[in-house]
Short mmCIF file of C-alpha atoms in Angstrom, two decimals:
data_model
loop_
_atom_site.label_atom_id
_atom_site.label_comp_id
_atom_site.label_asym_id
_atom_site.label_seq_id
_atom_site.Cartn_x
_atom_site.Cartn_y
_atom_site.Cartn_z
CA MET A 1 -105.72 -142.72 -99.55
CA ALA A 2 -107.02 -143.05 -103.69
CA LYS A 3 -103.51 -141.52 -104.82
CA ARG A 4 -101.77 -143.60 -102.70
CA THR A 5 -104.14 -146.70 -103.63
CA GLY A 6 -103.59 -145.57 -107.51
CA ASP A 7 -99.90 -145.49 -106.70
CA GLN A 8 -99.95 -149.10 -105.17
CA CYS A 9 -101.76 -150.69 -108.41
CA ALA A 10 -99.69 -149.40 -111.05
CA VAL A 11 -96.94 -151.52 -108.97
CA VAL A 12 -99.34 -154.66 -109.23
CA SER A 13 -99.98 -153.74 -112.68
CA GLU A 14 -95.98 -153.98 -114.04
CA GLY A 15 -95.98 -157.80 -112.63
CA GLY A 16 -97.87 -157.68 -116.17
CA GLN A 17 -101.65 -157.50 -117.60
CA ALA A 18 -104.42 -159.69 -116.74
CA THR A 19 -105.21 -160.66 -120.01
CA ASP A 20 -106.64 -163.85 -121.24
CA GLY A 21 -104.02 -166.44 -120.62
CA THR A 22 -102.64 -169.45 -117.66
CA ASP A 23 -101.08 -166.02 -116.37
CA PHE A 24 -104.19 -164.86 -114.76
CA GLU A 25 -103.35 -167.08 -112.16
CA LYS A 26 -100.21 -165.97 -111.81
CA TRP A 27 -101.51 -162.76 -111.83
CA LEU A 28 -103.90 -163.55 -109.33
CA ARG A 29 -101.96 -164.92 -106.25
CA ALA A 30 -99.79 -161.28 -107.03
CA LEU A 31 -102.94 -158.78 -106.17
CA GLU A 32 -104.09 -161.35 -103.13
CA ARG A 33 -100.38 -160.55 -101.43
CA TYR A 34 -100.02 -156.68 -102.96
CA MET A 35 -104.12 -156.65 -101.26
CA VAL A 36 -102.75 -159.00 -98.11
CA ALA A 37 -99.80 -155.99 -97.68
CA MET A 38 -102.18 -153.08 -97.78
CA ASP A 39 -104.43 -153.88 -95.48
CA ILE A 40 -107.55 -154.16 -97.90
CA GLN A 41 -110.57 -156.14 -95.70
CA GLY A 42 -114.28 -156.90 -96.81
CA PRO A 43 -115.10 -158.05 -99.31
CA THR A 44 -117.20 -155.59 -101.36
CA ARG A 45 -113.74 -153.27 -101.42
CA ARG A 46 -111.06 -156.42 -102.47
CA CYS A 47 -113.95 -157.05 -105.28
CA ALA A 48 -113.71 -153.03 -105.93
CA VAL A 49 -109.56 -153.35 -106.10
CA LEU A 50 -110.20 -156.51 -108.33
CA LEU A 51 -112.00 -155.11 -111.03
CA HIS A 52 -110.39 -152.25 -110.72
CA LEU A 53 -106.98 -153.79 -111.37
CA VAL A 54 -108.23 -156.41 -114.08
CA GLY A 55 -108.89 -152.78 -116.66
CA PRO A 56 -112.57 -151.94 -117.84
CA ASP A 57 -112.52 -154.94 -120.66
CA ILE A 58 -112.53 -158.12 -118.57
CA ALA A 59 -114.60 -155.43 -115.89
CA ASP A 60 -117.50 -155.46 -118.42
CA VAL A 61 -117.41 -158.86 -119.39
CA SER A 62 -117.53 -160.36 -115.87
CA ASP A 63 -121.09 -158.49 -115.43
CA SER A 64 -122.06 -159.83 -117.85
CA LEU A 65 -121.36 -163.42 -116.41
CA PRO A 66 -124.00 -165.58 -114.80
CA GLU A 67 -122.88 -165.08 -110.77
CA GLU A 68 -121.58 -168.02 -109.15
CA GLU A 69 -123.36 -170.34 -106.84
CA ALA A 70 -121.83 -170.23 -102.74
CA GLU A 71 -120.18 -173.50 -102.82
CA GLY A 72 -120.09 -173.08 -99.15
CA PRO A 73 -122.19 -171.00 -96.33
CA GLU A 74 -118.48 -169.24 -95.22
CA GLU A 75 -117.86 -168.06 -98.71
CA ASP A 76 -117.84 -164.19 -99.75
CA GLU A 77 -118.49 -162.84 -102.60
CA PHE A 78 -114.55 -162.64 -103.70
CA THR A 79 -114.34 -165.69 -103.61
CA ARG A 80 -117.00 -165.94 -105.66
CA LEU A 81 -116.15 -163.59 -108.49
CA LYS A 82 -112.22 -165.32 -108.64
CA ARG A 83 -113.46 -168.36 -109.34
CA LYS A 84 -116.42 -167.27 -112.22
CA LEU A 85 -112.52 -165.61 -114.23
CA VAL A 86 -110.80 -168.09 -113.53
CA ARG A 87 -113.30 -170.23 -115.53
CA TYR A 88 -113.21 -167.57 -117.87
CA LEU A 89 -109.83 -166.86 -118.55
CA VAL A 90 -108.12 -169.26 -118.05
CA PRO A 91 -108.46 -172.13 -120.69
CA ARG A 92 -108.27 -176.19 -120.01
CA ASN A 93 -105.68 -177.27 -120.13
CA ASN A 94 -105.10 -180.85 -122.41
CA VAL A 95 -104.08 -183.20 -120.03
CA VAL A 96 -103.34 -186.06 -122.37
CA ALA A 97 -100.75 -184.21 -124.06
CA GLU A 98 -99.30 -182.71 -120.84
CA ARG A 99 -98.86 -185.72 -119.93
CA GLY A 100 -97.57 -187.03 -123.15
CA LYS A 101 -94.87 -184.07 -122.62
CA PHE A 102 -94.40 -184.80 -119.68
CA GLN A 103 -93.67 -188.17 -120.18
CA GLY A 104 -91.35 -187.38 -122.90
CA MET A 105 -88.87 -185.10 -120.64
CA THR A 106 -85.29 -185.75 -120.54
CA MET A 107 -82.29 -184.22 -118.86
CA GLU A 108 -80.22 -182.22 -121.24
CA PRO A 109 -76.27 -182.58 -121.43
CA GLU A 110 -75.43 -180.33 -119.01
CA GLU A 111 -77.95 -180.24 -116.75
CA SER A 112 -78.05 -181.23 -113.33
CA LEU A 113 -81.23 -182.98 -111.88
CA GLU A 114 -81.30 -180.40 -109.54
CA ASP A 115 -82.70 -178.13 -113.00
CA PHE A 116 -84.43 -181.18 -114.50
CA LEU A 117 -86.11 -181.64 -111.28
CA ALA A 118 -87.33 -177.72 -111.58
CA ARG A 119 -88.01 -178.33 -114.92
CA LEU A 120 -90.43 -181.53 -113.83
CA ARG A 121 -92.25 -179.28 -111.79
CA THR A 122 -93.02 -176.92 -113.56
CA GLN A 123 -94.69 -179.42 -115.82
CA ILE A 124 -96.54 -181.27 -113.73
CA LEU A 125 -98.58 -178.58 -112.56
CA ARG A 126 -100.24 -179.08 -115.92
CA CYS A 127 -100.69 -182.80 -115.82
CA GLY A 128 -103.50 -182.80 -113.54
CA TYR A 129 -102.47 -185.58 -111.32
CA GLU A 130 -103.47 -186.54 -108.03
CA PRO A 131 -101.23 -185.06 -105.28
CA ALA A 132 -100.52 -188.15 -104.09
CA GLN A 133 -99.27 -189.61 -107.57
CA VAL A 134 -97.18 -185.76 -107.89
CA ASN A 135 -94.01 -187.28 -105.48
CA ARG A 136 -94.27 -191.39 -107.40
CA GLU A 137 -94.62 -189.36 -110.87
CA LEU A 138 -91.29 -187.71 -110.56
CA ARG A 139 -89.83 -189.72 -108.76
CA ASP A 140 -90.31 -192.39 -112.05
CA ARG A 141 -89.23 -189.04 -114.23
CA CYS A 142 -85.78 -188.15 -113.33
CA VAL A 143 -84.90 -192.11 -112.95
CA LEU A 144 -85.95 -192.15 -116.85
CA GLY A 145 -84.98 -188.88 -118.06
CA SER A 146 -81.18 -188.84 -116.50
CA ARG A 147 -78.88 -189.62 -118.65
CA GLY A 148 -75.00 -192.03 -118.70
CA GLU A 149 -73.96 -193.01 -115.15
CA LEU A 150 -76.56 -191.56 -113.10
CA GLN A 151 -79.42 -193.32 -114.29
CA ARG A 152 -77.38 -196.31 -114.20
CA LYS A 153 -77.31 -195.44 -110.51
CA LEU A 154 -80.75 -194.66 -109.71
CA VAL A 155 -81.83 -197.31 -111.97
CA ARG A 156 -79.54 -200.03 -110.32
CA GLU A 157 -81.03 -198.07 -107.10
CA ALA A 158 -84.99 -198.28 -107.93
CA ALA A 159 -84.04 -201.92 -108.39
CA LEU A 160 -82.55 -202.58 -104.90
CA LYS A 161 -85.10 -201.03 -103.31
CA GLY A 162 -88.33 -201.20 -105.65
CA ASP A 163 -91.30 -199.06 -104.87
CA GLU A 164 -90.43 -197.89 -101.20
CA LEU A 165 -87.81 -195.33 -103.54
CA ASN A 166 -88.54 -191.76 -102.91
CA LEU A 167 -87.67 -188.74 -104.60
CA GLU A 168 -86.06 -187.26 -101.84
CA ASP A 169 -83.76 -191.44 -101.81
CA VAL A 170 -83.00 -189.64 -106.27
CA ARG A 171 -82.13 -186.87 -105.09
CA ARG A 172 -79.98 -187.89 -102.20
CA THR A 173 -78.56 -190.39 -105.40
CA ALA A 174 -77.58 -187.88 -107.81
CA ARG A 175 -75.81 -184.97 -104.77
CA ALA A 176 -74.15 -188.17 -103.79
CA HIS A 177 -72.93 -189.15 -107.53
CA ARG A 178 -71.84 -185.15 -108.69
CA ASP A 179 -69.64 -184.92 -105.76
CA VAL A 180 -67.98 -188.12 -106.07
CA MET A 181 -67.11 -186.68 -109.53
CA ASP A 182 -66.49 -183.64 -108.20
CA LEU A 183 -63.80 -185.28 -105.76
CA THR A 184 -62.24 -187.50 -108.36
CA THR A 185 -61.75 -184.72 -110.46
CA ARG A 186 -59.49 -182.40 -107.95
CA LEU A 187 -57.98 -185.86 -106.19
CA SER A 188 -56.77 -187.17 -109.85
CA GLY A 189 -55.62 -183.92 -110.78
CA ALA A 190 -57.49 -183.98 -114.09
CA PRO A 191 -56.37 -181.08 -116.18
CA VAL A 192 -59.20 -179.00 -116.85
CA PRO A 193 -59.86 -178.36 -121.36
CA ALA A 194 -58.60 -174.80 -122.57
CA ALA A 195 -60.70 -173.73 -125.40
CA THR A 196 -57.86 -172.05 -128.33
CA ASP A 197 -58.39 -170.21 -131.39
CA GLY A 198 -56.03 -170.45 -134.12
CA GLU A 199 -52.31 -169.50 -132.11
CA ALA A 200 -53.68 -168.09 -128.73
CA VAL A 201 -55.15 -170.21 -125.89
CA GLN A 202 -57.25 -169.13 -122.97
CA VAL A 203 -56.22 -171.57 -119.99
CA ASP A 204 -58.58 -172.70 -116.78
CA ARG A 205 -56.27 -172.80 -114.34
CA LEU A 206 -57.14 -174.76 -111.35
CA PRO A 207 -56.86 -173.03 -108.08
CA LEU A 208 -53.38 -173.44 -107.68
CA VAL A 209 -51.19 -172.19 -104.68
CA THR A 210 -47.12 -173.68 -103.89
CA LEU A 211 -46.48 -173.76 -100.25
CA SER A 212 -43.32 -174.51 -98.08
CA VAL A 213 -44.25 -177.13 -95.90
CA ASN A 214 -41.77 -178.33 -94.21
CA GLY A 215 -38.66 -176.84 -95.66
CA ARG A 216 -40.21 -178.10 -99.17
CA GLU A 217 -41.74 -176.88 -102.46
CA THR A 218 -44.74 -178.64 -102.74
CA GLU A 219 -48.68 -177.35 -105.39
CA MET A 220 -52.10 -177.59 -103.26
CA LEU A 221 -54.95 -177.25 -104.85
CA VAL A 222 -57.86 -175.47 -102.91
CA ASP A 223 -60.48 -176.85 -102.12
CA THR A 224 -63.07 -174.82 -100.35
CA GLY A 225 -65.45 -178.48 -100.36
CA SER A 226 -62.95 -180.54 -97.54
CA PRO A 227 -63.16 -179.38 -94.49
CA VAL A 228 -59.25 -180.37 -94.20
CA SER A 229 -56.04 -180.36 -95.77
CA ILE A 230 -54.97 -183.62 -96.99
CA VAL A 231 -51.72 -184.67 -98.24
CA ALA A 232 -51.40 -188.51 -99.88
CA ASP A 233 -48.69 -191.08 -98.40
CA GLY A 234 -45.15 -190.23 -99.24
CA SER A 235 -45.43 -187.24 -100.47
CA ILE A 236 -43.69 -185.28 -97.37
CA PRO A 237 -40.98 -186.99 -96.63
CA GLY A 238 -40.14 -186.93 -92.80
CA LEU A 239 -43.32 -187.06 -91.51
CA LYS A 240 -43.96 -188.00 -87.66
CA LEU A 241 -47.15 -190.33 -88.37
CA ARG A 242 -49.34 -189.93 -85.15
CA PRO A 243 -53.05 -192.35 -84.20
CA SER A 244 -56.21 -190.60 -85.97
CA LYS A 245 -59.37 -191.20 -84.68
CA MET A 246 -60.62 -189.17 -88.21
CA GLN A 247 -62.75 -191.70 -90.31
CA LEU A 248 -62.78 -190.38 -94.42
CA ARG A 249 -65.81 -191.44 -96.12
CA SER A 250 -67.00 -191.07 -100.40
CA PHE A 251 -70.18 -189.93 -100.88
CA THR A 252 -71.02 -193.57 -101.35
CA GLY A 253 -70.59 -194.55 -97.83
CA GLN A 254 -67.33 -196.61 -98.88
CA PRO A 255 -63.98 -195.41 -96.56
CA VAL A 256 -61.02 -193.39 -96.98
CA PRO A 257 -57.34 -194.60 -96.22
CA VAL A 258 -55.97 -192.27 -93.11
CA ARG A 259 -53.06 -193.74 -92.78
CA GLY A 260 -52.68 -190.40 -90.05
CA GLU A 261 -52.46 -186.82 -88.79
CA ALA A 262 -49.23 -185.32 -88.42
CA THR A 263 -48.22 -181.51 -87.26
CA VAL A 264 -46.08 -179.74 -90.22
CA GLN A 265 -44.60 -176.02 -90.77
CA THR A 266 -46.36 -174.24 -93.48
CA GLU A 267 -44.85 -170.34 -94.67
CA TYR A 268 -46.59 -168.53 -97.75
CA GLY A 269 -46.24 -165.13 -98.48
CA GLY A 270 -44.56 -164.75 -95.50
CA GLN A 271 -47.08 -166.24 -92.83
CA ARG A 272 -45.63 -168.45 -90.53
CA LYS A 273 -47.91 -171.66 -89.35
CA ARG A 274 -47.64 -174.94 -88.03
CA LEU A 275 -50.99 -176.68 -89.26
CA ASN A 276 -52.10 -180.69 -88.86
CA VAL A 277 -52.87 -182.58 -91.92
CA VAL A 278 -54.18 -185.94 -92.55
CA VAL A 279 -52.37 -188.31 -94.13
CA SER A 280 -54.98 -190.21 -97.06
CA GLY A 281 -53.46 -194.03 -97.89
CA GLN A 282 -54.05 -193.11 -101.82
CA LEU A 283 -51.11 -192.02 -103.73
CA ARG A 284 -50.02 -190.17 -106.17
CA HIS A 285 -53.29 -187.46 -105.68
CA HIS A 286 -53.00 -184.10 -105.53
CA PRO A 287 -52.28 -182.52 -101.77
CA LEU A 288 -56.13 -180.91 -101.01
CA LEU A 289 -55.54 -177.37 -98.91
CA GLY A 290 -59.08 -177.45 -97.74
CA ARG A 291 -60.75 -175.24 -94.54
CA ASP A 292 -58.94 -176.09 -91.47
CA TRP A 293 -55.77 -174.17 -93.99
CA LEU A 294 -58.11 -171.13 -95.42
CA ARG A 295 -58.92 -169.85 -91.84
CA GLU A 296 -55.70 -169.53 -91.12
CA ILE A 297 -53.49 -168.98 -93.61
CA ARG A 298 -54.66 -165.41 -95.56
CA LEU A 299 -54.18 -166.25 -99.52
CA ASP A 300 -53.58 -163.71 -102.42
CA TRP A 301 -57.22 -164.51 -103.32
CA ARG A 302 -56.37 -162.10 -106.69
CA SER A 303 -53.78 -163.52 -108.90
CA LEU A 304 -55.44 -166.72 -107.49
CA LEU A 305 -58.75 -166.25 -109.18
CA GLN A 306 -57.54 -163.28 -111.60
CA VAL A 307 -58.91 -164.18 -115.30
CA SER A 308 -55.78 -163.24 -117.97
CA GLU A 309 -56.49 -162.84 -121.50
CA ALA A 310 -55.34 -165.24 -124.00
CA SER A 311 -51.93 -165.39 -124.79
CA LYS A 312 -49.19 -167.35 -127.23
CA VAL A 313 -48.71 -170.77 -125.76
CA SER A 314 -45.17 -170.53 -123.94
CA GLY A 315 -42.92 -172.75 -126.48
CA GLY A 316 -46.10 -173.31 -129.45
CA ARG A 317 -44.59 -174.28 -132.57
CA THR A 318 -47.06 -173.32 -135.47
CA LEU A 319 -46.89 -175.57 -138.86
CA SER A 320 -45.17 -172.80 -140.31
CA SER A 321 -42.59 -172.84 -137.79
CA VAL A 322 -41.72 -175.50 -138.32
CA THR A 323 -41.00 -175.83 -141.48
CA ALA A 324 -38.68 -172.80 -141.15
CA ALA A 325 -37.13 -174.57 -138.90
CA HIS A 326 -35.99 -177.74 -141.10
CA ALA A 327 -36.24 -176.12 -144.15
CA ALA A 328 -34.01 -178.58 -145.84
CA VAL A 329 -36.58 -181.36 -144.94
CA PHE A 330 -39.26 -180.19 -146.52
CA ALA A 331 -37.37 -178.91 -149.54
CA GLY A 332 -38.77 -180.08 -153.11
CA GLY A 333 -36.74 -182.64 -154.59
CA LEU A 334 -34.88 -185.81 -153.72
CA GLY A 335 -33.43 -185.33 -150.50
CA THR A 336 -29.15 -187.23 -150.07
CA MET A 337 -27.54 -188.41 -146.62
CA GLU A 338 -24.33 -187.49 -145.81
CA GLN A 339 -24.00 -190.57 -144.05
CA ARG A 340 -21.50 -193.19 -145.60
CA ALA A 341 -23.00 -196.41 -145.38
CA HIS A 342 -20.62 -200.15 -146.04
CA LEU A 343 -21.02 -202.74 -147.67
CA THR A 344 -19.01 -205.72 -147.59
CA LEU A 345 -19.95 -208.76 -149.59
CA LYS A 346 -19.37 -212.86 -148.80
CA PRO A 347 -15.65 -214.26 -150.81
CA ASP A 348 -18.09 -216.59 -152.36
CA ALA A 349 -20.26 -214.53 -153.99
CA VAL A 350 -21.51 -214.53 -157.21
CA GLN A 351 -23.12 -212.15 -160.12
CA ARG A 352 -26.74 -212.67 -161.06
CA ARG A 353 -28.61 -211.69 -164.10
CA LEU A 354 -32.64 -211.56 -163.48
CA PRO A 355 -34.56 -210.35 -166.10
CA PRO A 356 -36.71 -207.01 -165.57
CA ARG A 357 -39.95 -207.74 -163.52
CA PRO A 358 -43.17 -207.03 -166.31
CA VAL A 359 -44.58 -203.42 -165.05
CA PRO A 360 -48.54 -203.91 -164.25
CA CYS A 361 -50.97 -202.67 -167.28
CA ALA A 362 -52.37 -199.68 -164.69
CA LEU A 363 -48.35 -198.78 -163.98
CA LEU A 364 -47.77 -198.65 -167.69
CA PRO A 365 -48.82 -194.47 -168.55
CA GLN A 366 -46.16 -193.16 -165.45
CA VAL A 367 -42.92 -195.76 -166.40
CA GLU A 368 -42.95 -194.86 -169.64
CA ASN A 369 -43.69 -190.70 -169.22
CA ASP A 370 -41.02 -191.24 -165.64
CA GLY A 371 -36.61 -190.52 -167.94
CA ALA A 372 -35.20 -192.87 -165.98
CA ALA A 373 -37.47 -195.60 -166.50
CA LYS A 374 -36.96 -194.28 -170.38
CA ALA A 375 -33.69 -194.74 -169.87
CA LEU A 376 -32.87 -198.41 -168.63
CA GLY A 377 -35.15 -199.43 -171.47
CA ARG A 378 -33.06 -197.93 -173.94
CA LEU A 379 -30.54 -200.16 -172.29
CA TYR A 380 -32.11 -203.53 -171.84
CA ARG A 381 -32.81 -203.41 -175.43
CA TRP A 382 -29.14 -202.27 -176.56
CA ARG A 383 -28.05 -205.21 -174.12
CA SER A 384 -31.02 -207.67 -175.87
CA ALA A 385 -29.43 -207.15 -179.16
CA GLY A 386 -25.29 -208.30 -178.76
CA SER A 387 -24.30 -204.98 -178.75
CA VAL A 388 -22.59 -205.92 -175.43
CA PRO A 389 -20.71 -209.11 -175.34
CA ALA A 390 -21.64 -211.86 -172.73
CA PRO A 391 -18.51 -211.79 -170.28
CA ALA A 392 -17.34 -216.03 -171.39
CA GLU A 393 -17.11 -214.91 -174.67
CA ALA A 394 -15.23 -212.08 -174.15
CA THR A 395 -12.90 -214.63 -171.73
CA GLU A 396 -12.27 -216.58 -173.91
CA LYS A 397 -11.41 -213.94 -176.97
CA THR A 398 -8.60 -212.42 -174.13
CA ALA A 399 -7.74 -215.85 -173.95
CA GLU A 400 -7.13 -216.74 -177.13
CA GLN A 401 -4.88 -213.33 -177.88
#
């Protein structure tokens, strides 16, 4: 029996040494579970096991501490020993600091409300709230520490219900908000973001399958969260609708219009089935393959959920390939156009000579360094000096000759 107890004690000790700190209470709870499993009865035996497993140093300290007085007639020595060690080993919490930390906690960007609530529950244990205050403090922190659209919905519901809003109402609203966002994404067929790295891309594919529905190839989104398969009105022509008593509602309680139900002939991978489909009144949403069809049709889950390595984008072009394909466009120097333009003047058009515009002072250095501008400047100065006679004078001289 001693050897057996020693083996089990080693197992308990592996959970962590009983050292001075806040983990002693957790270690003590594990020890009590071990005593129940090993059927260790009697306060004397339980005290001996505790002092043996806690280690010789703490056992010596326990002997030097004053004995605890019994708080009731039924309190045994094991309970008094636990209380004595807890008071010595577990430090007192700074309630003010712990409550300040609790009041400053907020949701992380990608954190759900349930994960945030789990962190709040861990922190509130150190705050010393009364049991009646715990749920109220958790409720307020969930509302004030949430983010974005979820926070607006929670604040709106708190304004409507007032102090009657409880923690379960907050959790229910958060779950509904999450489900609505997921359903909206599935119905709209929004593309999933892709992670790119240089010329390679890793595309996160949606679980899409292509089936033959009434002889027409139809791409459907596999949705294990939908109990029925749904198609949009008009997406499959020639359906013979029959009245449907099914009522579909969103997670916010708003009704989803249902046009009716129909029976279609489906074919996938050699499997032929006649299945029912619900036709919704919403237009242009992605057809959903729900659990009712999944029970009848065996999909190729291996290829559907296969994760492939990053590959180059099909038909994708890089900057180097574009410049190489259009080398003439990106070549240096002035380009030329092969198209011909025709300019037609009016019969009564006359020539007009306009003086050159003055060059801004800020552009003078650039103009002086331009060879074409220098040539034009020399020509202008040459004409101004009288080297070329005016058109009127030339006409008179020609007439005299």
